[in-house]
PDB file of C-alpha atoms in Angstrom:
ATOM      1  CA  LEU A   1     121.885  67.017  90.853  1.00  0.00           C
ATOM      2  CA  PHE A   2     121.223  63.397  90.016  1.00  0.00           C
ATOM      3  CA  MET A   3     118.185  61.979  91.731  1.00  0.00           C
ATOM      4  CA  GLU A   4     119.622  58.536  92.400  1.00  0.00           C
ATOM      5  CA  GLU A   5     123.032  56.908  92.350  1.00  0.00           C
ATOM      6  CA  PRO A   6     122.870  53.439  90.818  1.00  0.00           C
ATOM      7  CA  LYS A   7     126.012  51.379  91.268  1.00  0.00           C
ATOM      8  CA  GLU A   8     126.490  50.411  87.641  1.00  0.00           C
ATOM      9  CA  THR A   9     129.630  49.148  85.947  1.00  0.00           C
ATOM     10  CA  LEU A  10     129.321  49.690  82.214  1.00  0.00           C
ATOM     11  CA  TRP A  11     130.973  47.870  79.314  1.00  0.00           C
ATOM     12  CA  ARG A  12     131.294  48.431  75.590  1.00  0.00           C
ATOM     13  CA  TYR A  13     132.612  45.501  73.589  1.00  0.00           C
ATOM     14  CA  MET A  14     134.259  46.301  70.266  1.00  0.00           C
ATOM     15  CA  PRO A  15     136.822  45.240  67.658  1.00  0.00           C
ATOM     16  CA  PHE A  16     140.367  46.395  68.436  1.00  0.00           C
ATOM     17  CA  ALA A  17     140.311  48.778  65.451  1.00  0.00           C
ATOM     18  CA  GLN A  18     137.407  50.666  67.008  1.00  0.00           C
ATOM     19  CA  LEU A  19     139.411  51.279  70.180  1.00  0.00           C
ATOM     20  CA  VAL A  20     142.286  52.602  68.075  1.00  0.00           C
ATOM     21  CA  ARG A  21     139.981  55.057  66.342  1.00  0.00           C
ATOM     22  CA  MET A  22     138.431  56.179  69.642  1.00  0.00           C
ATOM     23  CA  LEU A  23     141.830  56.999  71.086  1.00  0.00           C
ATOM     24  CA  GLN A  24     143.191  58.601  67.916  1.00  0.00           C
ATOM     25  CA  THR A  25     140.223  60.896  67.402  1.00  0.00           C
ATOM     26  CA  GLN A  26     139.092  61.183  71.027  1.00  0.00           C
ATOM     27  CA  LYS A  27     135.589  60.751  69.662  1.00  0.00           C
ATOM     28  CA  LEU A  28     132.814  58.478  70.950  1.00  0.00           C
ATOM     29  CA  TRP A  29     130.255  57.060  68.528  1.00  0.00           C
ATOM     30  CA  VAL A  30     126.603  57.668  69.425  1.00  0.00           C
ATOM     31  CA  SER A  31     123.764  56.226  67.354  1.00  0.00           C
ATOM     32  CA  HIS A  32     120.732  57.978  65.939  1.00  0.00           C
ATOM     33  CA  VAL A  33     117.452  56.351  66.961  1.00  0.00           C
ATOM     34  CA  SER A  34     116.656  55.532  63.325  1.00  0.00           C
ATOM     35  CA  SER A  35     119.731  53.294  63.051  1.00  0.00           C
ATOM     36  CA  PHE A  36     118.580  50.687  65.568  1.00  0.00           C
ATOM     37  CA  GLU A  37     118.109  47.102  64.452  1.00  0.00           C
ATOM     38  CA  ASP A  38     114.857  46.862  66.417  1.00  0.00           C
ATOM     39  CA  LYS A  39     112.281  48.631  64.248  1.00  0.00           C
ATOM     40  CA  LEU A  40     109.968  49.001  67.262  1.00  0.00           C
ATOM     41  CA  GLU A  41     112.606  50.974  69.142  1.00  0.00           C
ATOM     42  CA  GLY A  42     110.872  53.857  70.910  1.00  0.00           C
ATOM     43  CA  THR A  43     107.391  52.900  69.701  1.00  0.00           C
ATOM     44  CA  LEU A  44     106.958  49.550  71.456  1.00  0.00           C
ATOM     45  CA  ASP A  45     104.283  50.879  73.834  1.00  0.00           C
ATOM     46  CA  PHE A  46     101.986  51.725  70.928  1.00  0.00           C
ATOM     47  CA  THR A  47     101.848  48.125  69.663  1.00  0.00           C
ATOM     48  CA  HIS A  48      99.607  46.913  72.484  1.00  0.00           C
ATOM     49  CA  TRP A  49      97.508  50.000  73.176  1.00  0.00           C
ATOM     50  CA  LYS A  50      93.847  49.380  72.368  1.00  0.00           C
ATOM     51  CA  ILE A  51      93.254  52.469  70.287  1.00  0.00           C
ATOM     52  CA  ASN A  52      91.970  53.234  66.814  1.00  0.00           C
ATOM     53  CA  PRO A  53      94.557  52.068  64.234  1.00  0.00           C
ATOM     54  CA  ASP A  54      94.577  55.475  62.544  1.00  0.00           C
ATOM     55  CA  VAL A  55      95.159  57.200  65.877  1.00  0.00           C
ATOM     56  CA  ARG A  56      97.980  54.759  66.618  1.00  0.00           C
ATOM     57  CA  LYS A  57      99.557  55.413  63.223  1.00  0.00           C
ATOM     58  CA  ASP A  58      99.434  59.182  63.734  1.00  0.00           C
ATOM     59  CA  ALA A  59     100.881  58.866  67.245  1.00  0.00           C
ATOM     60  CA  ILE A  60     103.787  56.732  66.011  1.00  0.00           C
ATOM     61  CA  GLU A  61     104.513  59.114  63.133  1.00  0.00           C
ATOM     62  CA  ASN A  62     104.528  62.069  65.546  1.00  0.00           C
ATOM     63  CA  LEU A  63     106.852  60.219  67.900  1.00  0.00           C
ATOM     64  CA  ILE A  64     109.269  59.286  65.112  1.00  0.00           C
ATOM     65  CA  SER A  65     109.293  62.926  64.069  1.00  0.00           C
ATOM     66  CA  ALA A  66     110.103  63.921  67.654  1.00  0.00           C
ATOM     67  CA  PHE A  67     113.092  61.561  67.555  1.00  0.00           C
ATOM     68  CA  SER A  68     114.620  63.405  64.576  1.00  0.00           C
ATOM     69  CA  ASN A  69     117.425  64.867  66.713  1.00  0.00           C
ATOM     70  CA  THR A  70     117.687  62.072  69.278  1.00  0.00           C
ATOM     71  CA  TYR A  71     120.865  60.062  69.819  1.00  0.00           C
ATOM     72  CA  VAL A  72     121.713  57.218  72.175  1.00  0.00           C
ATOM     73  CA  SER A  73     124.924  55.944  73.740  1.00  0.00           C
ATOM     74  CA  CYS A  74     124.442  52.240  74.504  1.00  0.00           C
ATOM     75  CA  TRP A  75     126.404  50.198  77.065  1.00  0.00           C
ATOM     76  CA  HIS A  76     126.167  46.793  78.708  1.00  0.00           C
ATOM     77  CA  SER A  77     125.572  46.885  82.465  1.00  0.00           C
ATOM     78  CA  ALA A  78     127.069  44.054  84.524  1.00  0.00           C
ATOM     79  CA  SER A  79     129.385  43.466  87.453  1.00  0.00           C
ATOM     80  CA  SER A  80     131.538  41.110  85.368  1.00  0.00           C
ATOM     81  CA  GLU A  81     132.261  40.162  81.756  1.00  0.00           C
ATOM     82  CA  SER A  82     129.777  38.492  79.446  1.00  0.00           C
ATOM     83  CA  LEU A  83     130.869  35.837  76.982  1.00  0.00           C
ATOM     84  CA  ALA A  84     127.732  36.546  74.945  1.00  0.00           C
ATOM     85  CA  MET A  85     128.769  40.195  74.565  1.00  0.00           C
ATOM     86  CA  TRP A  86     132.266  39.169  73.514  1.00  0.00           C
ATOM     87  CA  ARG A  87     130.724  36.970  70.848  1.00  0.00           C
ATOM     88  CA  LEU A  88     128.195  39.544  69.619  1.00  0.00           C
ATOM     89  CA  TYR A  89     130.202  42.736  69.610  1.00  0.00           C
ATOM     90  CA  GLY A  90     133.820  41.729  69.941  1.00  0.00           C
ATOM     91  CA  GLY A  91     135.012  39.218  67.410  1.00  0.00           C
ATOM     92  CA  GLN A  92     137.272  36.453  68.747  1.00  0.00           C
ATOM     93  CA  GLY A  93     140.864  37.376  69.585  1.00  0.00           C
ATOM     94  CA  PHE A  94     141.015  40.838  68.008  1.00  0.00           C
ATOM     95  CA  SER A  95     138.590  42.560  70.353  1.00  0.00           C
ATOM     96  CA  VAL A  96     138.490  44.556  73.561  1.00  0.00           C
ATOM     97  CA  ALA A  97     135.964  45.699  76.136  1.00  0.00           C
ATOM     98  CA  VAL A  98     136.084  49.251  77.466  1.00  0.00           C
ATOM     99  CA  GLN A  99     134.901  49.614  81.047  1.00  0.00           C
ATOM    100  CA  THR A 100     133.553  52.738  82.710  1.00  0.00           C
ATOM    101  CA  GLU A 101     131.165  53.909  85.441  1.00  0.00           C
ATOM    102  CA  TRP A 102     127.733  55.399  84.895  1.00  0.00           C
ATOM    103  CA  MET A 103     128.652  58.781  86.362  1.00  0.00           C
ATOM    104  CA  ARG A 104     131.648  59.081  84.035  1.00  0.00           C
ATOM    105  CA  LEU A 105     129.383  58.395  81.067  1.00  0.00           C
ATOM    106  CA  ALA A 106     126.834  60.900  82.333  1.00  0.00           C
ATOM    107  CA  ARG A 107     129.433  63.650  82.675  1.00  0.00           C
ATOM    108  CA  THR A 108     130.865  62.831  79.247  1.00  0.00           C
ATOM    109  CA  ILE A 109     127.485  63.184  77.550  1.00  0.00           C
ATOM    110  CA  GLU A 110     126.720  66.260  79.594  1.00  0.00           C
ATOM    111  CA  GLY A 111     129.838  67.835  78.127  1.00  0.00           C
ATOM    112  CA  VAL A 112     128.676  67.506  74.500  1.00  0.00           C
ATOM    113  CA  LEU A 113     125.167  68.891  74.892  1.00  0.00           C
ATOM    114  CA  ASP A 114     124.399  72.396  73.691  1.00  0.00           C
ATOM    115  CA  TYR A 115     123.745  74.745  76.590  1.00  0.00           C
ATOM    116  CA  LYS A 116     122.578  77.499  74.217  1.00  0.00           C
ATOM    117  CA  THR A 117     119.500  75.470  73.257  1.00  0.00           C
ATOM    118  CA  ASP A 118     118.835  74.230  76.796  1.00  0.00           C
ATOM    119  CA  SER A 119     119.576  70.624  75.856  1.00  0.00           C
ATOM    120  CA  ILE A 120     119.117  67.890  78.429  1.00  0.00           C
ATOM    121  CA  GLY A 121     119.270  64.121  78.441  1.00  0.00           C
ATOM    122  CA  ILE A 122     118.465  61.123  80.564  1.00  0.00           C
ATOM    123  CA  ILE A 123     120.569  58.169  81.574  1.00  0.00           C
ATOM    124  CA  GLY A 124     119.643  54.863  83.157  1.00  0.00           C
ATOM    125  CA  ALA A 125     118.972  51.155  82.832  1.00  0.00           C
ATOM    126  CA  VAL A 126     116.615  49.947  80.120  1.00  0.00           C
ATOM    127  CA  ASN A 127     113.489  48.168  81.317  1.00  0.00           C
ATOM    128  CA  TYR A 128     112.464  45.062  79.391  1.00  0.00           C
ATOM    129  CA  VAL A 129     108.764  44.410  78.919  1.00  0.00           C
ATOM    130  CA  ASN A 130     106.398  41.898  77.383  1.00  0.00           C
ATOM    131  CA  PRO A 131     105.959  43.172  73.807  1.00  0.00           C
ATOM    132  CA  PHE A 132     102.310  42.063  73.730  1.00  0.00           C
ATOM    133  CA  ASP A 133     100.950  43.841  76.784  1.00  0.00           C
ATOM    134  CA  GLY A 134     103.763  46.054  78.088  1.00  0.00           C
ATOM    135  CA  SER A 135     104.044  44.267  81.422  1.00  0.00           C
ATOM    136  CA  PRO A 136     107.530  44.116  82.956  1.00  0.00           C
ATOM    137  CA  VAL A 137     109.341  40.791  82.665  1.00  0.00           C
ATOM    138  CA  GLU A 138     111.463  41.476  85.718  1.00  0.00           C
ATOM    139  CA  LYS A 139     111.498  43.850  88.644  1.00  0.00           C
ATOM    140  CA  THR A 140     111.186  47.300  87.139  1.00  0.00           C
ATOM    141  CA  LYS A 141     114.322  49.397  87.587  1.00  0.00           C
ATOM    142  CA  PRO A 142     114.232  52.988  88.821  1.00  0.00           C
ATOM    143  CA  ASN A 143     113.187  55.598  86.322  1.00  0.00           C
ATOM    144  CA  PRO A 144     116.051  57.009  84.254  1.00  0.00           C
ATOM    145  CA  LEU A 145     117.972  59.785  85.910  1.00  0.00           C
ATOM    146  CA  VAL A 146     117.486  63.252  84.513  1.00  0.00           C
ATOM    147  CA  ILE A 147     120.651  65.049  83.449  1.00  0.00           C
ATOM    148  CA  PRO A 148     119.803  68.746  83.848  1.00  0.00           C
ATOM    149  CA  MET A 149     121.468  70.909  81.225  1.00  0.00           C
ATOM    150  CA  GLY A 150     121.308  74.613  80.458  1.00  0.00           C
ATOM    151  CA  VAL A 151     118.236  75.828  82.313  1.00  0.00           C
ATOM    152  CA  ARG A 152     118.314  73.653  85.404  1.00  0.00           C
ATOM    153  CA  ASN A 153     114.564  73.362  85.946  1.00  0.00           C
ATOM    154  CA  LEU A 154     113.809  71.891  82.526  1.00  0.00           C
ATOM    155  CA  SER A 155     112.170  68.472  82.378  1.00  0.00           C
ATOM    156  CA  ALA A 156     113.348  65.817  79.958  1.00  0.00           C
ATOM    157  CA  PRO A 157     111.185  65.515  76.816  1.00  0.00           C
ATOM    158  CA  TYR A 158     108.387  63.009  77.368  1.00  0.00           C
ATOM    159  CA  TYR A 159     109.425  60.936  74.369  1.00  0.00           C
ATOM    160  CA  PHE A 160     112.813  60.078  75.905  1.00  0.00           C
ATOM    161  CA  GLN A 161     111.035  57.705  78.277  1.00  0.00           C
ATOM    162  CA  TYR A 162     109.870  55.527  75.380  1.00  0.00           C
ATOM    163  CA  LEU A 163     113.507  54.820  74.545  1.00  0.00           C
ATOM    164  CA  MET A 164     114.084  53.335  78.000  1.00  0.00           C
ATOM    165  CA  ARG A 165     111.707  50.402  77.371  1.00  0.00           C
ATOM    166  CA  LYS A 166     112.494  47.469  75.100  1.00  0.00           C
ATOM    167  CA  SER A 167     111.028  44.087  74.275  1.00  0.00           C
ATOM    168  CA  SER A 168     111.994  41.190  76.534  1.00  0.00           C
ATOM    169  CA  ALA A 169     113.553  39.578  73.456  1.00  0.00           C
ATOM    170  CA  PHE A 170     116.481  41.962  74.002  1.00  0.00           C
ATOM    171  CA  ALA A 171     116.827  41.413  77.749  1.00  0.00           C
ATOM    172  CA  TYR A 172     120.161  39.639  77.293  1.00  0.00           C
ATOM    173  CA  GLU A 173     121.684  43.022  76.410  1.00  0.00           C
ATOM    174  CA  LYS A 174     121.263  44.349  79.982  1.00  0.00           C
ATOM    175  CA  GLU A 175     121.481  47.760  78.436  1.00  0.00           C
ATOM    176  CA  PHE A 176     122.288  51.017  80.163  1.00  0.00           C
ATOM    177  CA  ARG A 177     121.922  54.029  77.922  1.00  0.00           C
ATOM    178  CA  ALA A 178     122.123  57.777  77.684  1.00  0.00           C
ATOM    179  CA  VAL A 179     119.447  59.459  75.545  1.00  0.00           C
ATOM    180  CA  PHE A 180     119.834  63.050  74.400  1.00  0.00           C
ATOM    181  CA  ASP A 181     119.163  65.492  71.565  1.00  0.00           C
ATOM    182  CA  LEU A 182     121.858  66.855  69.247  1.00  0.00           C
ATOM    183  CA  LYS A 183     120.615  69.371  66.724  1.00  0.00           C
ATOM    184  CA  GLY A 184     122.178  70.030  63.348  1.00  0.00           C
ATOM    185  CA  GLN A 185     123.436  66.455  62.866  1.00  0.00           C
ATOM    186  CA  GLU A 186     122.592  63.960  60.138  1.00  0.00           C
ATOM    187  CA  GLY A 187     123.122  60.277  59.418  1.00  0.00           C
ATOM    188  CA  ARG A 188     122.956  57.032  61.372  1.00  0.00           C
ATOM    189  CA  GLY A 189     125.159  58.396  64.103  1.00  0.00           C
ATOM    190  CA  VAL A 190     127.795  60.915  64.998  1.00  0.00           C
ATOM    191  CA  GLU A 191     131.137  60.988  66.784  1.00  0.00           C
ATOM    192  CA  VAL A 192     131.199  63.264  69.820  1.00  0.00           C
ATOM    193  CA  PRO A 193     134.316  64.433  71.678  1.00  0.00           C
ATOM    194  CA  PHE A 194     135.300  62.729  74.905  1.00  0.00           C
ATOM    195  CA  LYS A 195     138.302  62.487  77.218  1.00  0.00           C
ATOM    196  CA  PRO A 196     139.629  58.900  77.247  1.00  0.00           C
ATOM    197  CA  GLU A 197     141.572  59.541  80.445  1.00  0.00           C
ATOM    198  CA  TYR A 198     138.303  60.341  82.215  1.00  0.00           C
ATOM    199  CA  LEU A 199     135.774  57.999  80.640  1.00  0.00           C
ATOM    200  CA  ILE A 200     137.804  54.784  80.369  1.00  0.00           C
ATOM    201  CA  THR A 201     138.679  53.057  83.631  1.00  0.00           C
ATOM    202  CA  CYS A 202     139.916  49.750  82.222  1.00  0.00           C
ATOM    203  CA  VAL A 203     140.445  47.950  78.920  1.00  0.00           C
ATOM    204  CA  TYR A 204     139.908  44.180  78.850  1.00  0.00           C
ATOM    205  CA  VAL A 205     141.401  42.167  76.010  1.00  0.00           C
ATOM    206  CA  SER A 206     139.517  39.238  74.477  1.00  0.00           C
ATOM    207  CA  PRO A 207     139.553  35.935  76.388  1.00  0.00           C
ATOM    208  CA  GLU A 208     140.816  34.301  73.179  1.00  0.00           C
ATOM    209  CA  ALA A 209     143.661  36.759  72.606  1.00  0.00           C
ATOM    210  CA  ASP A 210     147.260  35.619  72.262  1.00  0.00           C
ATOM    211  CA  ASP A 211     149.959  37.139  74.481  1.00  0.00           C
ATOM    212  CA  TRP A 212     151.161  39.465  71.715  1.00  0.00           C
ATOM    213  CA  MET A 213     147.686  40.972  71.504  1.00  0.00           C
ATOM    214  CA  ILE A 214     147.764  41.873  75.202  1.00  0.00           C
ATOM    215  CA  GLU A 215     151.121  43.563  74.762  1.00  0.00           C
ATOM    216  CA  THR A 216     149.951  45.398  71.649  1.00  0.00           C
ATOM    217  CA  VAL A 217     146.974  46.900  73.477  1.00  0.00           C
ATOM    218  CA  LYS A 218     149.152  47.884  76.446  1.00  0.00           C
ATOM    219  CA  GLU A 219     151.648  49.587  74.145  1.00  0.00           C
ATOM    220  CA  LEU A 220     148.864  51.431  72.348  1.00  0.00           C
ATOM    221  CA  VAL A 221     147.142  52.697  75.495  1.00  0.00           C
ATOM    222  CA  HIS A 222     150.149  53.312  77.755  1.00  0.00           C
ATOM    223  CA  GLN A 223     152.907  54.362  75.376  1.00  0.00           C
ATOM    224  CA  GLN A 224     151.378  55.657  72.174  1.00  0.00           C
ATOM    225  CA  PHE A 225     148.569  57.599  73.868  1.00  0.00           C
ATOM    226  CA  GLY A 226     150.165  58.095  77.297  1.00  0.00           C
ATOM    227  CA  LEU A 227     147.153  56.809  79.212  1.00  0.00           C
ATOM    228  CA  THR A 228     149.266  55.060  81.817  1.00  0.00           C
ATOM    229  CA  HIS A 229     146.617  55.156  84.532  1.00  0.00           C
ATOM    230  CA  ILE A 230     144.189  53.027  82.493  1.00  0.00           C
ATOM    231  CA  ASP A 231     144.491  49.379  83.437  1.00  0.00           C
ATOM    232  CA  VAL A 232     144.878  47.013  80.480  1.00  0.00           C
ATOM    233  CA  ARG A 233     144.351  43.354  81.293  1.00  0.00           C
ATOM    234  CA  ARG A 234     143.535  40.027  79.828  1.00  0.00           C
ATOM    235  CA  SER A 235     139.912  38.968  80.118  1.00  0.00           C
ATOM    236  CA  ASP A 236     139.065  37.351  83.440  1.00  0.00           C
ATOM    237  CA  ILE A 237     137.334  34.501  81.624  1.00  0.00           C
ATOM    238  CA  SER A 238     140.342  33.600  79.476  1.00  0.00           C
ATOM    239  CA  PRO A 239     141.010  30.352  81.447  1.00  0.00           C
ATOM    240  CA  HIS A 240     137.917  28.909  79.770  1.00  0.00           C
ATOM    241  CA  PHE A 241     139.800  29.166  76.482  1.00  0.00           C
ATOM    242  CA  ARG A 242     143.428  28.860  77.564  1.00  0.00           C
ATOM    243  CA  GLY A 243     143.239  26.507  80.517  1.00  0.00           C
ATOM    244  CA  HIS A 244     144.598  27.029  84.024  1.00  0.00           C
ATOM    245  CA  ASN A 245     147.865  28.563  82.798  1.00  0.00           C
ATOM    246  CA  ALA A 246     146.135  31.585  81.228  1.00  0.00           C
TER     247      ALA A 246
END
């Protein structure tokens, strides 16, 4: 059972082509820890610990080694759309935002873990901290929820917790993530199977999209892939780009 039930609406902003691939393959991209832009990802806490430099170096190397099989599914957590996210991860008029709920993401990830090796993961909101002393820059959120897998009394690996803390420089991301181990994989990431009809609750089309783009996305989702229950709509912030007649 999950220990808490945060009311989180999750978003993933992406180019339209990425949505097409997701629906065609029914695969969800998850990133390996080593692929992150932030080179302090997962080791931030060690930067401000007052310990012998050699001890710190060994600890970081051991932690990086522990992350060898660790993957992360990253989402934006917010009650409404973010223009900044559209700009960063969308790409003007040819972009969409997939919306889901945290429990749907949790169950999706739970479905790809390997029960035979007693895999488990955690899911929750990232906490943003001062990179110089580790102090929180805002009210600390609840600890990530443990997703029990395989043997139900297993605890999540200690090193997962380090991936739920990031520098305050990234606070604009408002990230909600699932962290889990997948053995036998290589590369910067991997595509894992998912059920679009379960995970996706709504598809928003870019606030700068023309009418034909809205219709194209609707035809793709509703007719080509038969996902008629998924709402496809124009971005709620489109009036800022199209005026009151949007």
